[in-house]
Coordinates of C-alpha atoms in Angstrom, one line a residue:
Chain M
X1 CA 9.8 61.9 -28.5
X2 CA 9.7 64.2 -31.1
X3 CA 11.3 67.4 -31.1
X4 CA 11.3 70.7 -33.4
X5 CA 11.4 74.5 -33.0
X6 CA 8.9 76.0 -35.2
X7 CA 5.8 77.1 -35.3
X8 CA 4.0 74.9 -37.0
X9 CA 5.6 72.2 -35.3
X10 CA 2.7 72.3 -32.7
X11 CA 0.8 69.9 -32.9
X12 CA 3.5 67.1 -33.8
X13 CA 4.8 68.3 -30.3
X14 CA 1.8 67.8 -29.2
X15 CA 0.7 64.2 -30.2
X16 CA 4.3 62.6 -29.2
X17 CA 5.2 61.2 -26.0
X18 CA 7.3 63.5 -24.9
X19 CA 8.3 66.7 -26.4
X20 CA 11.2 69.3 -26.2
X21 CA 10.8 72.2 -27.9
X22 CA 14.0 75.3 -28.4
X23 CA 13.0 78.7 -27.7
X24 CA 15.8 80.7 -29.9
X25 CA 14.8 83.2 -33.2
X26 CA 11.2 81.0 -34.2
X27 CA 9.9 82.1 -30.8
X28 CA 8.6 80.8 -28.0
X29 CA 4.8 78.7 -29.4
X30 CA 7.4 75.2 -29.7
X31 CA 8.3 75.7 -26.3
X32 CA 4.9 76.4 -25.0
X33 CA 3.5 73.5 -26.4
X34 CA 6.6 71.1 -24.8
X35 CA 6.9 68.8 -21.8
X36 CA 10.3 69.6 -22.0
X37 CA 12.2 72.8 -23.6
X38 CA 16.3 74.2 -24.2
X39 CA 18.0 77.6 -25.5
X40 CA 20.3 75.0 -27.8
X41 CA 20.3 71.4 -29.8
X42 CA 23.1 70.6 -28.1
X43 CA 21.9 70.1 -24.7
X44 CA 20.2 67.5 -25.7
X45 CA 22.3 64.8 -26.2
X46 CA 22.5 65.5 -22.0
X47 CA 18.6 65.6 -21.5
X48 CA 18.4 62.1 -22.8
X49 CA 21.3 60.7 -22.1
X50 CA 21.5 61.6 -19.2
X51 CA 18.2 62.9 -17.1
X52 CA 16.3 60.8 -19.3
X53 CA 18.8 57.8 -17.8
X54 CA 18.4 58.9 -13.8
X55 CA 15.0 59.2 -15.2
X56 CA 13.7 56.0 -16.3
X57 CA 15.4 54.5 -13.5
X58 CA 14.2 56.4 -10.6
X59 CA 10.5 56.1 -11.9
X60 CA 11.1 52.0 -12.2
X61 CA 12.4 51.8 -9.2
X62 CA 10.0 53.8 -7.3
X63 CA 7.3 53.0 -8.9
X64 CA 6.5 49.6 -7.3
X65 CA 8.5 50.4 -4.5
X66 CA 5.6 52.5 -3.4
X67 CA 3.2 50.2 -4.5
X68 CA 5.1 47.9 -1.8
X69 CA 5.0 50.0 0.8
X70 CA 1.4 50.8 0.7
X71 CA 0.5 46.9 0.1
X72 CA 2.5 46.4 3.2
X73 CA 0.3 48.9 5.4
X74 CA -3.1 47.9 3.9
X75 CA -1.4 43.9 3.7
X76 CA -1.1 43.9 8.2
X77 CA -4.8 45.9 8.9
X78 CA -6.2 42.3 6.1
X79 CA -4.1 39.8 7.8
X80 CA -5.7 41.6 10.9
X81 CA -9.2 41.4 10.8
X82 CA -8.6 37.1 10.4
X83 CA -8.0 37.7 14.4
X84 CA -11.1 40.0 15.1
X85 CA -13.9 37.7 14.0
X86 CA -13.3 39.6 10.1
X87 CA -15.0 42.5 12.4
X88 CA -12.4 45.1 10.5
X89 CA -11.3 46.7 13.7
X90 CA -8.1 49.0 12.7
X91 CA -4.7 47.7 14.8
X92 CA -3.3 51.0 13.5
X93 CA -4.9 54.0 15.9
X94 CA -6.3 56.8 13.8
X95 CA -3.6 59.1 13.9
X96 CA -1.3 56.9 12.8
X97 CA -2.8 55.3 9.2
X98 CA -4.1 59.1 8.6
X99 CA -0.2 60.2 9.3
X100 CA 1.9 56.4 8.0
X101 CA 1.2 58.2 3.9
X102 CA 1.5 61.3 4.4
X103 CA 4.7 61.5 6.8
X104 CA 6.6 58.7 8.4
X105 CA 7.1 57.1 4.9
X106 CA 6.9 59.7 2.6
X107 CA 10.0 61.8 2.4
X108 CA 12.9 59.3 1.5
X109 CA 10.4 58.4 -1.7
X110 CA 10.0 62.3 -2.4
X111 CA 14.7 62.0 -1.8
X112 CA 14.8 59.3 -3.4
X113 CA 13.5 60.4 -6.5
X114 CA 15.0 64.2 -7.0
X115 CA 18.4 62.9 -5.7
X116 CA 19.4 58.7 -6.1
X117 CA 21.9 58.7 -9.7
X118 CA 22.8 55.2 -10.5
X119 CA 25.6 55.7 -12.1
X120 CA 26.8 59.8 -13.1
X121 CA 26.1 61.8 -15.5
X122 CA 30.2 61.6 -16.9
X123 CA 29.3 57.0 -17.4
X124 CA 26.4 58.2 -19.2
X125 CA 27.7 60.6 -21.6
X126 CA 30.6 58.6 -22.4
X127 CA 28.5 55.0 -23.1
X128 CA 25.6 56.3 -25.0
X129 CA 24.3 52.0 -24.6
X130 CA 23.7 52.1 -21.7
X131 CA 20.5 54.2 -22.9
X132 CA 18.8 50.8 -24.2
X133 CA 18.0 50.1 -21.3
X134 CA 14.9 51.3 -21.1
X135 CA 14.7 50.5 -24.7
X136 CA 14.3 47.3 -23.6
X137 CA 12.6 47.4 -20.5
X138 CA 15.0 46.6 -18.6
X139 CA 14.6 48.5 -15.1
X140 CA 10.2 47.9 -15.1
X141 CA 8.5 45.1 -16.0
X142 CA 5.7 42.7 -16.0
X143 CA 8.6 40.0 -13.6
X144 CA 9.8 43.2 -12.3
X145 CA 5.9 44.0 -10.7
X146 CA 5.3 40.3 -9.8
X147 CA 8.4 39.8 -8.0
X148 CA 7.6 43.3 -6.1
X149 CA 4.5 41.7 -5.1
X150 CA 5.0 38.6 -4.1
X151 CA 8.1 40.0 -1.8
X152 CA 5.5 42.5 -0.6
X153 CA 2.7 39.3 0.2
X154 CA 5.8 37.7 2.2
X155 CA 7.1 40.6 4.2
X156 CA 3.8 41.6 5.2
X157 CA 2.9 38.2 6.2
X158 CA 6.6 38.2 8.2
X159 CA 6.2 41.8 9.9
X160 CA 2.5 40.8 11.3
X161 CA 2.6 37.2 12.5
X162 CA 6.1 37.1 14.0
X163 CA 5.1 39.8 17.0
X164 CA 1.4 38.1 17.1
X165 CA 3.5 34.4 17.9
X166 CA 5.8 36.4 20.1
X167 CA 2.3 37.8 21.9
X168 CA 0.6 34.8 21.8
X169 CA -1.6 33.6 24.5
X170 CA -0.3 37.2 26.9
X171 CA -1.8 39.9 28.8
X172 CA -0.8 42.6 26.0
X173 CA -3.1 44.6 24.8
X174 CA -4.6 45.7 21.0
X175 CA -2.7 48.5 21.1
X176 CA 0.6 47.8 22.3
X177 CA 0.2 45.8 19.4
X178 CA -0.6 48.3 17.5
X179 CA 1.4 50.6 18.0
X180 CA 4.7 47.2 17.9
X181 CA 3.4 47.3 14.6
X182 CA 2.9 50.0 13.8
X183 CA 6.9 51.8 14.3
X184 CA 7.8 47.6 12.8
X185 CA 6.3 48.9 8.7
X186 CA 8.3 52.1 8.8
X187 CA 11.4 50.4 10.1
X188 CA 11.4 47.2 7.3
X189 CA 10.1 50.1 4.8
X190 CA 12.5 52.5 5.8
X191 CA 15.5 50.1 5.5
X192 CA 13.9 48.4 2.2
X193 CA 14.3 51.5 0.3
X194 CA 17.7 51.8 2.3
X195 CA 18.8 48.6 1.5
X196 CA 18.7 49.8 -2.6
X197 CA 19.8 53.5 -1.6
X198 CA 22.7 53.5 -4.4
X199 CA 23.5 56.6 -4.5
X200 CA 23.7 57.9 0.1
X201 CA 23.8 61.6 0.2
X202 CA 23.0 63.6 3.8
X203 CA 20.0 64.8 2.9
X204 CA 19.0 60.8 2.1
X205 CA 21.1 59.6 5.6
X206 CA 18.1 62.6 6.9
X207 CA 15.2 62.1 4.8
X208 CA 15.4 57.6 5.9
X209 CA 16.6 58.4 9.6
X210 CA 14.8 61.2 10.0
X211 CA 11.3 59.4 8.6
X212 CA 12.1 56.3 11.6
X213 CA 12.7 59.6 14.4
X214 CA 9.7 61.5 13.2
X215 CA 7.1 58.3 13.7
X216 CA 8.8 57.7 17.5
X217 CA 8.0 61.3 18.3
X218 CA 5.0 60.9 16.9
X219 CA 3.8 57.7 18.6
X220 CA 5.0 58.6 21.9
X221 CA 3.2 62.1 21.3
X222 CA -0.3 60.2 20.7
X223 CA 0.5 57.9 23.0
X224 CA 0.5 61.2 25.9
X225 CA -2.7 62.7 25.1
X226 CA -5.0 60.7 28.2
X227 CA -8.1 61.3 26.4
X228 CA -7.3 58.4 23.5
X229 CA -7.5 55.0 24.7
X230 CA -4.2 54.3 23.7
X231 CA -2.9 56.3 26.6
X232 CA 0.6 55.9 27.6
X233 CA 1.5 52.5 25.3
X234 CA 5.1 53.5 24.1
X235 CA 6.1 54.3 27.6
X236 CA 4.8 51.0 29.2
X237 CA 5.7 48.8 26.2
X238 CA 9.6 50.6 25.7
X239 CA 10.3 48.8 29.7
X240 CA 10.2 45.4 27.8
X241 CA 12.6 43.8 26.8
X242 CA 10.0 41.6 24.7
X243 CA 9.7 45.2 22.5
Chain H
X1 CA 15.9 70.0 -13.3
X2 CA 18.4 71.7 -13.0
X3 CA 19.7 72.3 -17.2
X4 CA 16.5 73.8 -18.0
X5 CA 16.6 76.2 -15.9
X6 CA 19.9 77.0 -17.3
X7 CA 18.6 76.9 -20.7
X8 CA 15.2 78.8 -20.4
X9 CA 17.0 81.3 -18.3
X10 CA 19.2 81.4 -21.3
X11 CA 16.9 81.5 -23.9
X12 CA 14.7 84.5 -21.8
X13 CA 18.7 86.4 -23.4
X14 CA 17.6 86.2 -27.1
X15 CA 20.9 84.3 -28.0
X16 CA 20.7 80.6 -29.6
X17 CA 24.1 80.9 -28.8
X18 CA 24.7 81.4 -25.2
X19 CA 28.1 78.8 -25.0
X20 CA 30.4 82.4 -25.1
X21 CA 30.4 83.8 -22.1
X22 CA 29.2 86.0 -20.7
X23 CA 30.2 87.5 -17.6
X24 CA 26.6 89.0 -16.5
X25 CA 23.9 85.8 -18.4
X26 CA 20.9 84.6 -16.6
X27 CA 22.0 81.8 -15.2
X28 CA 21.5 80.7 -11.7
X29 CA 24.0 80.6 -9.3
X30 CA 25.4 77.5 -8.7
X31 CA 25.7 75.8 -6.0
X32 CA 26.6 71.9 -5.0
X33 CA 22.9 71.2 -4.4
X34 CA 20.7 72.9 -7.6
X35 CA 24.2 71.3 -9.7
X36 CA 23.1 67.9 -7.8
X37 CA 26.7 67.1 -6.9
X38 CA 27.1 66.9 -3.5
X39 CA 29.6 64.5 -1.9
X40 CA 28.6 60.8 -1.9
X41 CA 29.5 57.4 -0.9
X42 CA 28.2 54.5 -3.3
X43 CA 28.0 51.6 -1.6
X44 CA 28.9 48.5 -4.0
X45 CA 28.1 44.8 -2.8
X46 CA 30.6 42.7 -3.2
X47 CA 30.7 39.4 -2.2
X48 CA 33.0 40.7 0.9
X49 CA 30.3 43.1 2.2
X50 CA 27.4 40.4 2.0
X51 CA 29.7 37.3 3.7
X52 CA 30.6 39.4 6.0
X53 CA 26.8 41.3 7.1
X54 CA 25.6 37.9 6.9
X55 CA 27.8 36.7 9.4
X56 CA 27.6 39.4 11.9
X57 CA 24.1 39.0 12.0
X58 CA 24.4 35.4 12.1
X59 CA 26.8 35.5 15.2
X60 CA 24.6 38.4 16.5
X61 CA 21.4 36.6 16.2
X62 CA 22.3 33.4 16.8
X63 CA 23.5 34.4 21.3
X64 CA 20.0 36.0 22.1
X65 CA 18.2 33.5 20.4
X66 CA 20.3 30.8 22.8
X67 CA 19.5 33.2 25.5
X68 CA 15.6 33.7 25.4
X69 CA 15.2 29.9 24.9
X70 CA 17.0 29.5 28.6
X71 CA 14.7 32.4 29.4
X72 CA 11.8 31.1 28.6
X73 CA 12.3 27.3 29.3
X74 CA 13.0 28.9 32.7
X75 CA 9.4 29.8 33.5
X76 CA 6.9 27.7 35.0
X77 CA 3.2 27.8 33.9
X78 CA 0.5 26.2 34.8
X79 CA -2.5 25.8 32.9
X80 CA -5.6 24.8 34.1
X81 CA -8.6 24.9 31.9
X82 CA -12.3 24.6 34.1
X83 CA -14.7 25.7 31.9
X84 CA -16.2 22.2 31.0
X85 CA -14.9 20.0 34.6
X86 CA -17.3 23.0 36.8
X87 CA -20.3 22.2 35.3
X88 CA -21.9 18.7 37.4
X89 CA -22.4 16.3 34.3
X90 CA -25.9 16.1 34.8
X91 CA -25.9 20.0 33.2
X92 CA -23.6 19.6 30.7
X93 CA -26.4 19.3 28.2
X94 CA -27.7 22.7 28.4
X95 CA -24.3 24.4 30.0
X96 CA -26.2 28.4 29.0
X97 CA -29.4 27.5 30.7
X98 CA -26.9 26.3 33.6
X99 CA -24.6 28.7 34.3
X100 CA -27.1 32.1 33.8
X101 CA -29.7 30.3 37.2
X102 CA -27.9 28.7 38.7
X103 CA -27.1 30.6 43.0
X104 CA -24.2 28.7 43.6
X105 CA -21.0 27.8 41.2
X106 CA -18.1 27.1 43.7
X107 CA -16.0 24.3 41.8
X108 CA -13.2 22.8 43.6
X109 CA -9.7 22.4 41.2
X110 CA -5.9 20.8 42.5
X111 CA -3.6 21.4 41.0
X112 CA 0.1 20.3 41.2
X113 CA 3.1 22.6 41.1
X114 CA 5.9 20.5 38.3
X115 CA 8.4 23.2 40.0
X116 CA 9.9 24.9 42.2
X117 CA 7.7 28.3 41.8
X118 CA 9.5 32.1 42.6
X119 CA 7.4 35.0 44.0
X120 CA 5.8 36.6 42.8
X121 CA 4.0 34.1 41.0
X122 CA 1.6 36.2 38.7
X123 CA -2.2 34.8 38.9
X124 CA -4.1 35.0 35.8
X125 CA -7.3 33.7 33.4
X126 CA -7.2 32.7 30.6
X127 CA -10.4 33.3 27.5
X128 CA -10.1 31.1 24.5
X129 CA -12.4 32.1 21.7
X130 CA -13.3 35.6 23.4
X131 CA -13.4 38.8 20.8
X132 CA -12.4 41.6 22.3
X133 CA -10.8 43.2 19.8
X134 CA -13.7 43.1 17.5
X135 CA -14.4 46.3 16.4
X136 CA -17.4 47.8 17.8
X137 CA -16.6 46.0 20.7
X138 CA -13.3 48.3 21.3
X139 CA -15.4 51.9 20.7
X140 CA -18.1 50.9 23.1
X141 CA -16.5 53.1 26.1
X142 CA -15.8 56.8 26.9
X143 CA -12.6 57.9 27.9
X144 CA -13.6 61.2 29.1
X145 CA -16.6 59.8 31.1
X146 CA -13.5 57.6 33.1
X147 CA -11.6 60.8 33.5
X148 CA -13.5 63.0 35.5
X149 CA -16.6 63.3 37.1
X150 CA -18.0 66.5 34.8
X151 CA -18.2 64.7 31.2
X152 CA -20.9 61.9 33.2
X153 CA -22.7 62.3 30.7
X154 CA -20.5 61.4 27.3
X155 CA -22.3 58.0 26.0
X156 CA -22.9 58.3 22.4
X157 CA -20.0 56.0 21.8
X158 CA -21.7 53.2 24.2
X159 CA -24.7 52.5 22.5
X160 CA -26.5 50.1 23.1
X161 CA -24.9 50.0 27.4
X162 CA -25.1 54.2 27.0
X163 CA -28.5 55.0 30.0
X164 CA -31.1 52.7 31.8
X165 CA -34.2 54.7 33.5
X166 CA -33.1 57.7 32.1
X167 CA -30.2 58.1 33.6
X168 CA -25.9 57.6 31.4
X169 CA -24.4 55.0 32.5
X170 CA -20.8 55.4 34.0
X171 CA -19.0 52.9 33.0
X172 CA -20.9 52.8 30.0
X173 CA -20.0 50.4 26.8
X174 CA -20.1 47.2 26.3
X175 CA -16.2 46.6 27.9
X176 CA -17.2 47.4 31.3
X177 CA -20.4 46.0 30.9
X178 CA -19.0 42.3 30.0
X179 CA -16.7 42.7 33.0
X180 CA -14.9 39.1 34.1
X181 CA -16.7 38.0 37.1
X182 CA -14.8 34.0 38.2
X183 CA -13.0 35.1 41.6
X184 CA -10.6 31.9 42.8
X185 CA -8.9 31.9 46.6
X186 CA -6.0 29.2 46.6
X187 CA -4.3 27.6 50.3
X188 CA -2.0 25.1 50.3
X189 CA -2.0 22.8 53.6
X190 CA -5.7 23.9 54.8
X191 CA -3.6 27.5 55.3
X192 CA -4.9 30.4 52.2
X193 CA -2.2 31.7 50.5
X194 CA -2.8 35.8 50.5
X195 CA -3.5 36.8 46.2
X196 CA -2.2 40.3 46.3
X197 CA -4.6 42.5 44.0
X198 CA -3.5 46.2 44.7
X199 CA -0.7 47.1 41.5
X200 CA -2.2 45.2 38.8
X201 CA -2.9 48.0 36.5
X202 CA -1.1 50.3 34.5
X203 CA -0.5 52.6 36.6
X204 CA -0.9 55.3 34.4
X205 CA -4.4 54.3 33.7
X206 CA -4.3 54.2 38.0
X207 CA -3.7 58.2 38.2
X208 CA -4.8 59.6 34.8
X209 CA -7.7 57.8 33.0
X210 CA -9.8 56.9 35.8
X211 CA -10.8 59.2 38.3
X212 CA -10.9 59.4 41.7
X213 CA -14.4 60.4 42.1
X214 CA -16.7 59.6 38.9
X215 CA -20.4 58.9 39.9
X216 CA -21.1 55.2 40.0
X217 CA -23.9 54.6 38.0
X218 CA -23.8 50.4 37.2
X219 CA -26.1 48.1 35.5
X220 CA -24.8 44.7 36.8
X221 CA -25.3 46.8 40.2
X222 CA -28.5 45.6 40.1
X223 CA -30.3 42.2 39.7
X224 CA -31.0 40.5 36.2
X225 CA -34.1 41.5 35.0
X226 CA -35.1 39.7 32.2
X227 CA -38.2 40.9 31.5
X228 CA -37.1 44.4 30.8
X229 CA -34.2 43.2 28.7
X230 CA -31.5 44.1 31.2
X231 CA -29.4 41.5 32.7
X232 CA -26.2 41.2 34.4
X233 CA -23.3 40.9 31.3
X234 CA -20.4 40.3 34.3
X235 CA -19.7 42.1 37.3
X236 CA -21.0 44.5 39.9
X237 CA -18.8 47.1 41.3
X238 CA -18.0 47.6 44.5
X239 CA -19.3 51.5 44.7
X240 CA -17.6 52.7 47.5
X241 CA -13.9 52.4 46.2
X242 CA -13.2 55.3 43.9
X243 CA -12.6 53.6 39.5
X244 CA -9.0 54.9 40.4
X245 CA -8.3 52.1 42.8
X246 CA -11.3 49.1 40.7
X247 CA -8.8 47.5 39.2
X248 CA -10.2 44.4 37.9
X249 CA -12.4 46.9 36.3
X250 CA -8.9 49.5 34.5
X251 CA -7.0 46.0 33.7
X252 CA -10.7 44.5 31.7
X253 CA -10.9 48.3 29.5
X254 CA -7.4 47.7 28.8
X255 CA -8.9 45.2 25.4
X256 CA -6.6 42.3 24.6
X257 CA -5.1 42.3 20.8
X258 CA -6.1 38.5 20.0
X259 CA -8.8 36.2 21.0
X260 CA -7.0 33.8 23.2
X261 CA -5.7 36.2 26.0
X262 CA -4.9 36.6 29.3
X263 CA -5.4 39.2 32.2
X264 CA -3.4 39.6 35.5
X265 CA -5.7 38.6 37.9
X266 CA -3.2 38.8 41.3
X267 CA 0.1 37.6 43.0
X268 CA 0.6 35.3 45.4
X269 CA 3.9 36.7 46.6
X270 CA 5.4 33.5 48.3
X271 CA 7.5 30.6 46.8
X272 CA 5.5 27.1 45.8
X273 CA 7.6 24.0 46.0
X274 CA 8.2 21.3 43.6
X275 CA 4.8 19.2 43.9
X276 CA 3.3 21.0 46.4
X277 CA -0.5 20.6 45.6
X278 CA -3.0 23.7 45.7
X279 CA -5.9 23.6 46.3
X280 CA -8.6 26.3 43.6
X281 CA -12.0 27.1 45.6
X282 CA -13.6 29.5 42.6
X283 CA -16.5 30.7 41.2
X284 CA -17.2 30.3 38.3
X285 CA -20.0 33.0 37.3
X286 CA -18.9 34.6 33.8
X287 CA -20.6 32.6 30.8
X288 CA -18.7 32.1 27.9
X289 CA -20.8 29.0 27.4
X290 CA -22.9 31.1 25.0
X291 CA -20.3 31.3 22.3
X292 CA -17.6 27.4 22.9
X293 CA -15.2 29.9 24.9
X294 CA -12.6 28.5 27.2
X295 CA -12.2 30.1 31.0
X296 CA -8.3 28.9 32.1
X297 CA -6.7 29.4 35.0
X298 CA -2.9 30.2 35.1
X299 CA -0.3 30.8 37.0
X300 CA 3.5 31.5 36.4
X301 CA 6.4 33.0 36.7
X302 CA 8.3 35.4 34.7
X303 CA 12.2 36.0 33.6
X304 CA 13.3 39.2 32.1
X305 CA 11.5 38.1 29.1
X306 CA 8.1 38.2 30.4
X307 CA 6.2 34.7 30.4
X308 CA 6.6 31.6 28.0
X309 CA 7.6 31.6 24.9
X310 CA 9.7 29.8 22.9
X311 CA 8.9 31.5 19.4
X312 CA 11.3 34.5 20.1
X313 CA 14.3 32.1 20.8
X314 CA 13.4 30.2 17.8
X315 CA 12.7 32.8 15.7
X316 CA 16.3 34.1 16.3
X317 CA 17.7 30.7 16.3
X318 CA 16.3 30.0 12.4
X319 CA 17.5 33.7 11.5
X320 CA 20.8 33.2 12.4
X321 CA 21.5 29.7 11.3
X322 CA 19.8 30.6 8.1
X323 CA 22.0 33.7 7.5
X324 CA 24.6 31.3 8.2
X325 CA 24.1 28.5 6.3
X326 CA 24.1 31.7 3.5
X327 CA 27.0 33.4 5.1
X328 CA 29.1 29.9 4.2
X329 CA 27.1 29.3 0.5
X330 CA 28.0 32.1 -0.7
X331 CA 31.8 31.3 0.5
X332 CA 31.6 28.3 -1.7
X333 CA 30.1 30.0 -4.3
X334 CA 32.9 32.9 -4.6
X335 CA 35.5 30.4 -4.3
X336 CA 34.2 27.8 -6.1
X337 CA 33.3 30.7 -9.3
X338 CA 34.3 34.0 -8.9
X339 CA 33.1 37.2 -10.8
X340 CA 35.0 40.0 -11.1
X341 CA 34.1 43.5 -10.7
X342 CA 32.4 45.3 -13.7
X343 CA 33.1 42.2 -15.9
X344 CA 31.4 43.4 -18.8
X345 CA 30.1 40.5 -20.1
X346 CA 27.0 40.5 -18.6
X347 CA 26.1 43.6 -18.9
X348 CA 22.7 43.2 -20.6
X349 CA 22.9 43.7 -24.2
X350 CA 25.9 41.5 -24.0
X351 CA 23.7 39.1 -22.3
X352 CA 21.2 38.3 -24.7
X353 CA 23.2 37.1 -28.1
X354 CA 20.5 38.9 -30.8
X355 CA 18.9 41.0 -28.4
X356 CA 18.3 44.5 -29.7

């Protein structure tokens, strides 16, 4: 990271991974080339120790989480293909597949990325050594990545096979199973996030539980359009206790 | 994010020394949201919380598991696999040829009731190794056509079963073409048992998905024509009743999710006593021999949980038992080797002696 104020240091700022510039009496050229801009040198301490630490923790958590979120979804589709003579039947309805990434599970991710804090700013300013967590690769390293991937595999297997064994040899149809798997994957992914959130604000609650409710609402809407093959599945399913 | 906005706007003011109080500064209005000072709750996982959570899970899951297992054991199910038995031994070397050419496929089977079955008893036919969930099969239908007469020419997704002799097929598609056509009739002590075939499909399908005045043009209604390559895939449809009352077709068109599936054939509305023998006269018409599929006749009662399936009960019991075991383990570890909350010797730089 590099930090300077004069116009002759623009190239140095551009070469660095993170460039911070001061806008002040020597003009704003450094500011225009940098990633972060500040008004005073004393703000640097807060930028690094507080915001730098928070950004590191959030990014380090969310990168594996996004892999997990998408991998669970895709792996579930993959396990289903093993049951369909490898004919790539998608177990999710077309609209649900589109909505999954955008509507059902993206809002909690965004909210966590903005609002989650593992330690308060007072603690971080008081114990600068905590900033070393980034240097020591504590929150995101190769080992954690592989553990996340194995966990994803395990969760997708459970997610797929539990409803499968429950409804084996029964009269269930394909779109009811699709509906069940859709809601199961959304709840799973959101609960996983909920267990890892360190700081719950009402917006966080709204985002996590709201996503689950929105998923149900979308499914009710989609299942009410007669032209779709999955007409009426959610109403039929909800009546049965097995669901 | 917020300190940058504050900093750059005070930078715009031109002074590098904005810490001096200037009441008319361009600082954005203070709000709890932008300063990220909203009231929050920070749950911390202490041993007490963990142990209580696991105990709660086991207390809820174990009774549910027991109840589910009992409900499943209450269900009486009779399964009779008949596709090999119903072909005369002489023709068993070439079953496909037999099923395609033989005229009379009547088969008589006997089933014994193992436990008393209360009505309504559901009669299902079960097919194994039949991939109703194959992508091209699932797509091969036209819901618009089924709903109303006006859209009868909407057959684009139904290839190859879309047109016959220049006319669009109604109902089109492979799903309708392969309609199951074995029939079953039951008798007990030479007295016929009535099978109620009304109400076996979803009410919403009958009312909204399958129209009342759809005119049928179904190739299975015409005899096999091996010369032209058209032959019957399955049952023919009774053209005198409207599509919304063709319940066998409606049940069949709800494509199954897995390669082993059951579909409702009808309901028997009398009780069956223990050790009774039921004579089944079945017409073995459907050709599952080309792909080694199996056919089974299933008679089953139901409980609040549905048909017979031990899996949910066992799963709940397993998870409940595991939670209980974990709760016990954590209690033991906590009592034997407690760890103080906020113990600084666990900080990462204190743990790795000599680490940077």
